XYZ file of N, CA and C in Angstrom:
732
model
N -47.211 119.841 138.047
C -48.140 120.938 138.335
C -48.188 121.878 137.140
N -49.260 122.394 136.700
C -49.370 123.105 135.440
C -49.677 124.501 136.217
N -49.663 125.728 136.016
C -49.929 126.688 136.064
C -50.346 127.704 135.300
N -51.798 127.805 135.888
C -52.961 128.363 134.701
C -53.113 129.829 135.359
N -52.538 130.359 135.715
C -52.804 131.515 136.879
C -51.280 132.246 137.284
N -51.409 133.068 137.233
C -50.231 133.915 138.264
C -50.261 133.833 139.775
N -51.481 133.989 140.272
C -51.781 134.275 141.769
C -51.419 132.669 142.691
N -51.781 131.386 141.728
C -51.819 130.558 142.563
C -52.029 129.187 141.806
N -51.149 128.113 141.654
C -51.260 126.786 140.639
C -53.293 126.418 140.730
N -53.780 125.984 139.742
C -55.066 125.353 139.566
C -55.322 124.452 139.042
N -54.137 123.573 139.024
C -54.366 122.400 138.546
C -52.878 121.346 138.978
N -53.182 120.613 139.905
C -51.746 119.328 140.211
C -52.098 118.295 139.712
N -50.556 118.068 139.487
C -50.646 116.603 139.118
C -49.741 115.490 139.436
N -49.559 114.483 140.077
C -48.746 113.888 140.929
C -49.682 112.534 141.585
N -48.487 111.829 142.108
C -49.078 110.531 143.124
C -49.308 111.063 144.202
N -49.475 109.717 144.517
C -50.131 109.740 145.905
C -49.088 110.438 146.997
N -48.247 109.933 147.243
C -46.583 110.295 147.561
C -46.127 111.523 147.640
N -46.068 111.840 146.526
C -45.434 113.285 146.287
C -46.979 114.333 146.960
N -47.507 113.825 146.353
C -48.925 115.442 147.064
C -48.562 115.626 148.361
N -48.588 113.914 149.101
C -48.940 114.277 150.954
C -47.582 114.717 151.084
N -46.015 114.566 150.536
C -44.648 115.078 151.047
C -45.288 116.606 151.269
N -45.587 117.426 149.677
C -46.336 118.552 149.334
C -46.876 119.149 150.221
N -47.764 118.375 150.579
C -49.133 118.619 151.605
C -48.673 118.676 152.874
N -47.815 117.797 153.500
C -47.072 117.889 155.018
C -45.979 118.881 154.866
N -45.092 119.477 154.155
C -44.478 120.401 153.983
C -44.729 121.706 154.571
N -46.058 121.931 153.669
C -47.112 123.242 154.005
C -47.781 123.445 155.265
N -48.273 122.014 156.128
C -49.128 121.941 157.272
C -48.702 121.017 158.277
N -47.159 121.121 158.190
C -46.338 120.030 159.500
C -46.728 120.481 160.665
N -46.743 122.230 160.768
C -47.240 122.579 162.139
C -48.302 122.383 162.652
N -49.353 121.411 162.242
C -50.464 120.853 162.553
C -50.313 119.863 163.048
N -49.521 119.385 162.686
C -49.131 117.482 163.211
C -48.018 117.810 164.258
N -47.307 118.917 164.468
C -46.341 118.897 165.504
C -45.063 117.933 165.110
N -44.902 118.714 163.653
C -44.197 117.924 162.878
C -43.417 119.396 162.259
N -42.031 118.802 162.141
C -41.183 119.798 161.802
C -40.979 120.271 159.750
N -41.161 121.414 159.561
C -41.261 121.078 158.388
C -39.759 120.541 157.496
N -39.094 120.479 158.088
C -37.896 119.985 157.468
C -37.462 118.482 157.814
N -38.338 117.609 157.934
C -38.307 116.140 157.989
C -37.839 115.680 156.686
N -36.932 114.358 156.849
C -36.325 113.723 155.777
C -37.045 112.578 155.434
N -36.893 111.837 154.627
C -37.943 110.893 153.736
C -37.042 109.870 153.496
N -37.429 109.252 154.597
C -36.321 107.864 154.464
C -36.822 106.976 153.103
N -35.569 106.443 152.538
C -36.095 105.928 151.136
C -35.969 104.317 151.726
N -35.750 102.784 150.958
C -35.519 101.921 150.813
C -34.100 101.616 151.793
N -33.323 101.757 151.483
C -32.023 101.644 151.902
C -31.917 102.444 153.185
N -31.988 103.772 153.616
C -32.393 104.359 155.056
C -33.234 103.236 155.502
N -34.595 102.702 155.386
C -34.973 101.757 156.226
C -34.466 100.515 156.633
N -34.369 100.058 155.700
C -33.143 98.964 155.925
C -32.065 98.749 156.698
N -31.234 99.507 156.504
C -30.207 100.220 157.894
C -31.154 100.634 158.886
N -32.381 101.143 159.446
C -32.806 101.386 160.875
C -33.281 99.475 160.981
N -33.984 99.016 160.453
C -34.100 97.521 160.860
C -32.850 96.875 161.102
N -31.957 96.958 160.361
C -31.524 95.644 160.804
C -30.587 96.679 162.340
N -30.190 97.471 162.542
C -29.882 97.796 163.405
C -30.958 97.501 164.974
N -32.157 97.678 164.810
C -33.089 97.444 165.467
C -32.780 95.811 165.923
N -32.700 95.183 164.503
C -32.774 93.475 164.834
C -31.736 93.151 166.039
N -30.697 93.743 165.723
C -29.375 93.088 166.156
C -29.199 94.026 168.210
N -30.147 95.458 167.843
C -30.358 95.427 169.557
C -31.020 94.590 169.986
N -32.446 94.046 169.244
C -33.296 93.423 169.920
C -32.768 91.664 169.700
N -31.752 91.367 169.530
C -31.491 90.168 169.022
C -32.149 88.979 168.554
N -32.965 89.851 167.359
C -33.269 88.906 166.179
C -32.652 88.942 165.096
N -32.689 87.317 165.048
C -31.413 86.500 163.911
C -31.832 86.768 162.719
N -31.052 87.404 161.759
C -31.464 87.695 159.825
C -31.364 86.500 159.576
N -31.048 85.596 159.905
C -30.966 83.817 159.011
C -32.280 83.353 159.536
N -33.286 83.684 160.188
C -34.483 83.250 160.478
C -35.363 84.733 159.805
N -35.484 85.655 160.104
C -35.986 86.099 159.430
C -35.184 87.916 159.028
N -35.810 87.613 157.378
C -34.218 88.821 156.886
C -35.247 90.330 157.195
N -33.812 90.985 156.764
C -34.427 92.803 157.239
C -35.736 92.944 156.177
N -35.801 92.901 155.251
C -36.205 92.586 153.927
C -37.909 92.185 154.356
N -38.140 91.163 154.520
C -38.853 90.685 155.024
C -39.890 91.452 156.138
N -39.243 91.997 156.894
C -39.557 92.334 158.414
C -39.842 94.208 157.873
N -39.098 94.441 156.690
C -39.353 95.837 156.493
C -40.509 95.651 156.049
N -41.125 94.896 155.156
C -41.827 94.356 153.736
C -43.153 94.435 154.851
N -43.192 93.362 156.062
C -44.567 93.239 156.792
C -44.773 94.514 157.616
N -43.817 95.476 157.622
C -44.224 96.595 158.824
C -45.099 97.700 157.393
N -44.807 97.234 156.607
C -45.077 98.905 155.029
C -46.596 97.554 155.236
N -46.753 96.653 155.023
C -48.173 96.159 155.099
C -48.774 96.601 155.269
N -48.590 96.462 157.060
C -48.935 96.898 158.089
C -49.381 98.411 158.261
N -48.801 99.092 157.704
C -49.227 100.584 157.350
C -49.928 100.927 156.770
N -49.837 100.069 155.341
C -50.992 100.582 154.281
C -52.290 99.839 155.122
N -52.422 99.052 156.272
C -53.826 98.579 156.344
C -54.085 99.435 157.798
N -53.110 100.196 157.888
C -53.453 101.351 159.251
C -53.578 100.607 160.511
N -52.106 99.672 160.684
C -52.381 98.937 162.022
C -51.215 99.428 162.494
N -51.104 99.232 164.002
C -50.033 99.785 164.866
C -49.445 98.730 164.940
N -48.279 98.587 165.745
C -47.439 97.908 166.087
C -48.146 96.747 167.380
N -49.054 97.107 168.537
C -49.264 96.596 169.139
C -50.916 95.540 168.466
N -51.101 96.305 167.192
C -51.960 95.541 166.841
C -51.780 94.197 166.148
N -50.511 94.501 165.213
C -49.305 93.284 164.632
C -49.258 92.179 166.013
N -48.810 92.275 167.066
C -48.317 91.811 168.186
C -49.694 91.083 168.200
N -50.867 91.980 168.572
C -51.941 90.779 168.524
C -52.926 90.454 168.231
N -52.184 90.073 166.550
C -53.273 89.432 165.783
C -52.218 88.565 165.099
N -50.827 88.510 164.999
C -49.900 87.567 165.314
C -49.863 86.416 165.127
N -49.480 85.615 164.358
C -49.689 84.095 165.270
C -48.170 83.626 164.968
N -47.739 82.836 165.940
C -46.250 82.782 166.274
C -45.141 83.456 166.866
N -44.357 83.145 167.234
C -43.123 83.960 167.675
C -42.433 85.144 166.606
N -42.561 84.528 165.137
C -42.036 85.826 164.274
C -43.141 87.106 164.183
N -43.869 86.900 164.345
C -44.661 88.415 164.232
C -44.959 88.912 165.580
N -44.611 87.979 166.721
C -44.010 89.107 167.887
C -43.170 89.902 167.914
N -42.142 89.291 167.112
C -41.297 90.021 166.902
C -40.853 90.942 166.348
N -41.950 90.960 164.952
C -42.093 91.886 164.070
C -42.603 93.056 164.733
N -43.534 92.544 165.227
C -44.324 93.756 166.643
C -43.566 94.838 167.395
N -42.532 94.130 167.724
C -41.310 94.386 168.646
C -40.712 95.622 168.065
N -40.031 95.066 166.333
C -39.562 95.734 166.114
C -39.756 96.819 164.909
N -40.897 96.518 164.347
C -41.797 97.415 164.488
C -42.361 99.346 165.410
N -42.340 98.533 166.761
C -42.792 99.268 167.422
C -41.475 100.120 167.674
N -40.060 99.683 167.758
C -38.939 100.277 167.859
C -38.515 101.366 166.166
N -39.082 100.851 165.324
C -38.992 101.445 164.412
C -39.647 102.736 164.459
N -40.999 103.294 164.313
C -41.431 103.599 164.313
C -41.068 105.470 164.971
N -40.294 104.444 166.853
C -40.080 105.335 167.410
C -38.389 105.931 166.879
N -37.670 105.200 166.084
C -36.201 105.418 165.566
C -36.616 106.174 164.397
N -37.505 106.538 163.845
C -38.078 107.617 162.797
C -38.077 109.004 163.321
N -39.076 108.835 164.571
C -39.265 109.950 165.180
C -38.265 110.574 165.706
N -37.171 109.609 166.461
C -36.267 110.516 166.614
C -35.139 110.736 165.793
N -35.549 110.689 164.590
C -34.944 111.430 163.288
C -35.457 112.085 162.461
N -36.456 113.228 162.855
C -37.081 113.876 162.204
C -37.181 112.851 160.565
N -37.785 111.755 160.630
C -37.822 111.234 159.574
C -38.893 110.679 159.383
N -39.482 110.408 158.246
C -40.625 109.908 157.730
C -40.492 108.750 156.257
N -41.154 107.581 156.519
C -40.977 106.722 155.184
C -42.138 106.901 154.246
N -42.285 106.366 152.805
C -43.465 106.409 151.890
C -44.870 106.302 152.723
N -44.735 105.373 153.530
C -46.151 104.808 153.911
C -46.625 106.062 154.486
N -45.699 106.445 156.005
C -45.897 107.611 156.820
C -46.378 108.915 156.053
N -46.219 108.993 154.592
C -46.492 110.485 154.426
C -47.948 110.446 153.679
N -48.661 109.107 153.386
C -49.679 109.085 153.634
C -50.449 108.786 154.826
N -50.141 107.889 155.697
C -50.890 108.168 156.932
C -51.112 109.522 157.846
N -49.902 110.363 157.677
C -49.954 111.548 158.017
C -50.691 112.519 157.467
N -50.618 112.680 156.183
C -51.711 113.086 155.462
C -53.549 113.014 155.803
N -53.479 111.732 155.960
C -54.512 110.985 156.819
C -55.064 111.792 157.836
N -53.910 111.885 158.752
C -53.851 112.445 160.339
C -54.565 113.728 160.381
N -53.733 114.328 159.635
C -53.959 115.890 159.171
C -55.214 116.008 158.870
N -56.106 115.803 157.848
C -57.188 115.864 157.449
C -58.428 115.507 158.621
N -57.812 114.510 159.228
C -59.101 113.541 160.692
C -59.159 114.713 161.741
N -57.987 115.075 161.745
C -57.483 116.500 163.098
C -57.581 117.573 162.896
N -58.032 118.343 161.631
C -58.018 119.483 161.407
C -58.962 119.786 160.434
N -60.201 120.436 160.887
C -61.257 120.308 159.419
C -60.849 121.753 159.287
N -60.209 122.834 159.940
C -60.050 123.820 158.689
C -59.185 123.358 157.724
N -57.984 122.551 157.914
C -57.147 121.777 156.479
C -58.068 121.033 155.656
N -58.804 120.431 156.440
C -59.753 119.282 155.375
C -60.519 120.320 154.792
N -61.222 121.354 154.978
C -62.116 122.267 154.197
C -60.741 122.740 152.940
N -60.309 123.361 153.589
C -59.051 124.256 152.662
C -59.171 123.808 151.366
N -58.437 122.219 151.841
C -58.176 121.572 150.483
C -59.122 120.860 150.104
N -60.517 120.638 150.225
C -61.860 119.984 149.871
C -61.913 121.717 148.983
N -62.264 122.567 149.155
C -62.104 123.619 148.486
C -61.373 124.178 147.257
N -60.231 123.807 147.589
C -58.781 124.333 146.380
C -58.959 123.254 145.217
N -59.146 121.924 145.466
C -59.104 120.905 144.684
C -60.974 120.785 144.092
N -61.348 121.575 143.295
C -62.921 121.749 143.278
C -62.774 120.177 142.907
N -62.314 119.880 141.529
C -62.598 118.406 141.294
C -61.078 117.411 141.307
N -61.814 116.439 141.150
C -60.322 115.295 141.744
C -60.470 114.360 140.589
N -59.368 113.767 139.779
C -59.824 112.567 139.301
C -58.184 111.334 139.696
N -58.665 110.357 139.881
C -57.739 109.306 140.426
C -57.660 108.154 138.772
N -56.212 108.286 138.658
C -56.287 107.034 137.820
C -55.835 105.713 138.790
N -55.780 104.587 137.969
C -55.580 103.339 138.446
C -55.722 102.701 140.046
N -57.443 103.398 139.803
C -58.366 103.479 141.326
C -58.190 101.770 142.202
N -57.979 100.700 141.332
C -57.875 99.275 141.826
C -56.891 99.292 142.268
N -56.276 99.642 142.354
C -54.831 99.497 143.083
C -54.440 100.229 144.319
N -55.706 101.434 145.217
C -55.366 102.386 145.840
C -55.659 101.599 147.510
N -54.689 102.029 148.126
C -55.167 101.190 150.147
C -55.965 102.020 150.700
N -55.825 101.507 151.992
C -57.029 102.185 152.551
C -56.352 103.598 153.286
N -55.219 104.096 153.437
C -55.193 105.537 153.474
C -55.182 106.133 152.090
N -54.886 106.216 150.890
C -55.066 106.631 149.623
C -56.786 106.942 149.404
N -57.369 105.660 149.957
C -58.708 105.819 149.974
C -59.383 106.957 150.385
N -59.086 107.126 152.166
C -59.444 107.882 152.770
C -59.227 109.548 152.357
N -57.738 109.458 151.805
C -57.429 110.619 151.359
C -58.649 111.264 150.330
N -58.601 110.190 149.551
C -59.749 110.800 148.132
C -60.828 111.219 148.253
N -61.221 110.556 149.624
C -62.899 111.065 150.361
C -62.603 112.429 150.875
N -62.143 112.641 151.236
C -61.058 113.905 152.040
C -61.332 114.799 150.993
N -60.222 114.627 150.048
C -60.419 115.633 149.225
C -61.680 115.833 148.308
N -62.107 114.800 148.328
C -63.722 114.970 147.211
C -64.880 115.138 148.235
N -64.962 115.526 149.394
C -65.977 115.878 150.262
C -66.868 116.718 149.052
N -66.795 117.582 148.358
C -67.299 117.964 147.350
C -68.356 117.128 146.382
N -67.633 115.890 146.061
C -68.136 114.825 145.664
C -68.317 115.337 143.610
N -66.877 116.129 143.655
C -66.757 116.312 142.413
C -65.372 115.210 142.096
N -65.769 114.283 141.943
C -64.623 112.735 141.608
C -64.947 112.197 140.166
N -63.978 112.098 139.750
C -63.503 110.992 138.904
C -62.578 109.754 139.147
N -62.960 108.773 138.732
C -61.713 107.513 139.023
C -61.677 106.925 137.891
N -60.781 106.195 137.878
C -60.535 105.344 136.266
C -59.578 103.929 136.739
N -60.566 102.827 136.550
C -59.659 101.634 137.305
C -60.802 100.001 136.749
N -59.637 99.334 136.501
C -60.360 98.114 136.511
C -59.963 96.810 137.474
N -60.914 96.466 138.185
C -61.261 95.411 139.236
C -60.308 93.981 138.128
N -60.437 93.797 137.252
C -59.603 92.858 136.605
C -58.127 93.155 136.288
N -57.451 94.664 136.702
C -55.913 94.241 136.542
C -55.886 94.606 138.229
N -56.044 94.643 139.288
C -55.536 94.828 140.195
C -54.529 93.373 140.566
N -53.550 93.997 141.076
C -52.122 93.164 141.355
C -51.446 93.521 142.743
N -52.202 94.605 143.037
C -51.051 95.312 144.050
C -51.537 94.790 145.591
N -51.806 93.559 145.470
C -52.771 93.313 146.850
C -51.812 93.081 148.000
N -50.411 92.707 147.393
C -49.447 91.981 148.210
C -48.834 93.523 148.869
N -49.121 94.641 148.777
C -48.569 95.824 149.059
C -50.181 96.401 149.325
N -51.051 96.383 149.698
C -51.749 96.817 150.522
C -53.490 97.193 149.570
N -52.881 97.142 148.462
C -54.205 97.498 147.724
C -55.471 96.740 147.736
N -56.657 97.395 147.989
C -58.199 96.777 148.572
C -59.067 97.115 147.119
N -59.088 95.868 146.507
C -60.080 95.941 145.530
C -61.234 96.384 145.809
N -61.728 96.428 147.160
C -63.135 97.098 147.794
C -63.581 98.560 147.581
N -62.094 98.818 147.400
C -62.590 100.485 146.621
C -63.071 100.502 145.704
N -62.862 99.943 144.238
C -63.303 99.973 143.517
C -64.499 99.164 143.515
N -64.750 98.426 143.670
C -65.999 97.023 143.697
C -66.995 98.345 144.468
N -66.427 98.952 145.699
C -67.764 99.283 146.241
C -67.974 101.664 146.129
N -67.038 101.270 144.657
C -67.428 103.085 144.319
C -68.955 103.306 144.438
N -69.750 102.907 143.787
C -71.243 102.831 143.362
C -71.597 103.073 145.276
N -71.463 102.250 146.070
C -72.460 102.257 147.123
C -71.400 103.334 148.334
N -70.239 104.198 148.163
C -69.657 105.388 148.329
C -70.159 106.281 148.064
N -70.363 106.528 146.339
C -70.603 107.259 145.452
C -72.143 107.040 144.316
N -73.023 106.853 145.358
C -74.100 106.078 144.798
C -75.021 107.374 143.558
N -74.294 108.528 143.707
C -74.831 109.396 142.782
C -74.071 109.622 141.011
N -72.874 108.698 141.164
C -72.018 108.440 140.033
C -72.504 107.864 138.974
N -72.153 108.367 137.968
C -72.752 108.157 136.358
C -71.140 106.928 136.424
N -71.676 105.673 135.987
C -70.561 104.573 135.044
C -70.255 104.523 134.103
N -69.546 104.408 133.051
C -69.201 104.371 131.939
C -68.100 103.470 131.958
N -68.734 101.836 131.034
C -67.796 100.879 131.130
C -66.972 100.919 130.103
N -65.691 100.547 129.500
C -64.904 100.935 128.504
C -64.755 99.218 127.864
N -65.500 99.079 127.289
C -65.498 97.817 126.765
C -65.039 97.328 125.412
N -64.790 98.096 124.808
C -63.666 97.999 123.163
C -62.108 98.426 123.651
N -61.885 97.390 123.124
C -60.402 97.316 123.202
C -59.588 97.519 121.459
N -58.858 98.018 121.610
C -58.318 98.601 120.161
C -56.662 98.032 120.410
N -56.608 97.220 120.731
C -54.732 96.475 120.770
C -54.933 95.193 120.581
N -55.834 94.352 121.184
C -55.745 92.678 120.632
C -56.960 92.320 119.929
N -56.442 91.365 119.303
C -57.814 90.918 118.415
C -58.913 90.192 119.486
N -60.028 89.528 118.840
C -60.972 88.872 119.759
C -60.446 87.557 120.492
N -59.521 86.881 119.223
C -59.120 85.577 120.157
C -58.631 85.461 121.659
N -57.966 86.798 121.510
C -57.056 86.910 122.935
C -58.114 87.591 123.964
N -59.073 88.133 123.092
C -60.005 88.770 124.248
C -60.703 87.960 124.946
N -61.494 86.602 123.948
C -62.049 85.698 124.351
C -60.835 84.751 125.653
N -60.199 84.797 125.110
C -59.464 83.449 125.864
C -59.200 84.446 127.124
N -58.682 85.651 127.635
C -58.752 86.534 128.449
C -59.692 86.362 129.291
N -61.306 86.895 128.410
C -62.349 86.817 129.465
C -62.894 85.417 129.921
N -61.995 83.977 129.633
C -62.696 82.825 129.709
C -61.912 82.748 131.332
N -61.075 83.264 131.238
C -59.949 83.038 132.444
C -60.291 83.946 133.811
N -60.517 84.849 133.141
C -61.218 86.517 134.309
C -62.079 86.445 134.875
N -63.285 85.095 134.459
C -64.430 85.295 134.635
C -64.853 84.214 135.448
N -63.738 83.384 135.763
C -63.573 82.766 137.343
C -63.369 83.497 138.310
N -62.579 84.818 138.671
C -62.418 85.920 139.529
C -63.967 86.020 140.569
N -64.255 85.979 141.826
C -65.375 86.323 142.583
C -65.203 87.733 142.515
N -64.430 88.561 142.953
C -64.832 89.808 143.335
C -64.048 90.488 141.665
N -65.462 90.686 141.028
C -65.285 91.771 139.451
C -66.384 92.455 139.730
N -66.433 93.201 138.524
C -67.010 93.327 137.752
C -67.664 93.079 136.264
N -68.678 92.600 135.942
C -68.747 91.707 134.443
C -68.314 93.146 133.379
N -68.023 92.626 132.648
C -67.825 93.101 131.184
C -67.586 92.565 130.016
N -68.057 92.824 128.878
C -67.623 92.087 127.666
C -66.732 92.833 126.904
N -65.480 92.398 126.962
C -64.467 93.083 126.007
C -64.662 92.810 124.033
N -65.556 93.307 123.675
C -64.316 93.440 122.175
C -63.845 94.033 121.446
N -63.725 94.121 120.156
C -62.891 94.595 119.074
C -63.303 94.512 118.017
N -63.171 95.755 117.043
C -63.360 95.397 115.954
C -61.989 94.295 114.747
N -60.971 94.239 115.761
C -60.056 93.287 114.860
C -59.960 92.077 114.599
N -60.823 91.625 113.468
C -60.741 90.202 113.764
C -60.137 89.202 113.346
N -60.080 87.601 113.459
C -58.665 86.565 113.227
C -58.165 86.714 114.376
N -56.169 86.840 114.473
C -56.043 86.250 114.903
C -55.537 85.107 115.145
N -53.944 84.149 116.088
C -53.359 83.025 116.263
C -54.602 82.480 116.725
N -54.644 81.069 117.349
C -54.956 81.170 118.050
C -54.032 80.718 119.691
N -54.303 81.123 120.700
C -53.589 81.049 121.978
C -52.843 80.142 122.083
């Protein structure tokens, strides 16, 4: 956070993560949420699963805590409940996941505790339930800009609409490095900014100043099998070059 002002910060800067901790801190009493909730990390979750497993007696040699933590944070970033896991399911392990899941969830609550995923869905919450909060901060935040927009889920998403009700946005992201799909990220944000944000000026960044052309070429010969892009022609003024 930089501070340009005495009276009041005018400019943050932070993830996704840290704002909504920030943000639920300030406006827990909206959610009926205590402001002194703890932030279960990696290892806190881990210990509530497998404890969960072993009431509900499911075996870690069929399926590990690891695993079962891994599909419930999915499950979050795509804003599904526990009974929705249960049924859309197929098999006995993601009943179970369902199961325990749904026991999780409630072993948070009664620990004034909250994980990564939760402090964006809550965030979420806050904003859907309360339009004097959603004005507030559609207000305080005149403009927004998001880096590494390909990679953001669908509460991150929602958040950004939230705060850019204004529709003073910036994003900065390319549809060709997104990676993060296995953790919840929807290339659809980016692919579909334009028909969101259909009043947005584009500006494609198409010179690259680190590899020569060979690698650019052989790059875009490979990228350009991808269905869901965007086209672009990368080059450079450096030329030569191994070749690949």
């Amino acid at each position: 956070e930089l501070l340009l002002g005495s009276e009041y910060p005018r400019l943050w800067l932070s993830t996704f993560h840290s704002f909504c901790a920030r943000l639920l801190r300030r406006e827990a009493p909206l959610l009926n949420l205590s402001r002194d909730f703890v932030i279960y990390d990696s290892t806190d979750q881990l210990s509530v699963v497998r404890r969960l497993m072993k009431k509900l007696d499911v075996d870690e040699r069929i399926t590990s805590p690891r695993a079962v933590l891994s599909r419930i944070s999915q499950a979050k970033n795509q804003m599904k409940n526990p009974e929705t896991i249960r049924q859309e399911g197929f098999g006995f392990r993601e009943e179970q996941i369902g199961r325990i899941y749904k026991q999780y969830v409630r072993a948070l609550q009664d620990s004034n505790a909250l994980d990564f995923d939760d402090l964006l869905l809550r965030a979420v919450s806050l904003f859907e339930s309360s339009e004097s909060a959603r004005t507030r901060y559609a207000n305080q935040f005149r403009y927004v800009m998001v880096d590494e927009y390909q990679d953001t889920n669908r509460p991150q998403y929602l958040l950004i609409r939230y705060l850019a009700a204004h529709r003073n946005l910036c994003v900065v992201g390319d549809p060709d490095q997104s990676i993060y799909r296995w953790r919840g990220a929807d290339l659809r944000n980016i692919l579909d900014f334009e028909e969101d944000f259909p009043e947005a000026t584009t500006v494609v960044l198409e010179r690259n100043y680190r590899s020569t052309q060979v690698i650019l070429d052989a790059a875009s010969s490979v990228i350009n099998h991808n269905q869901g892009r965007k086209d672009k022609r990368l080059w450079t003024d450096r030329s030569g070059g191994n070749a690949v």
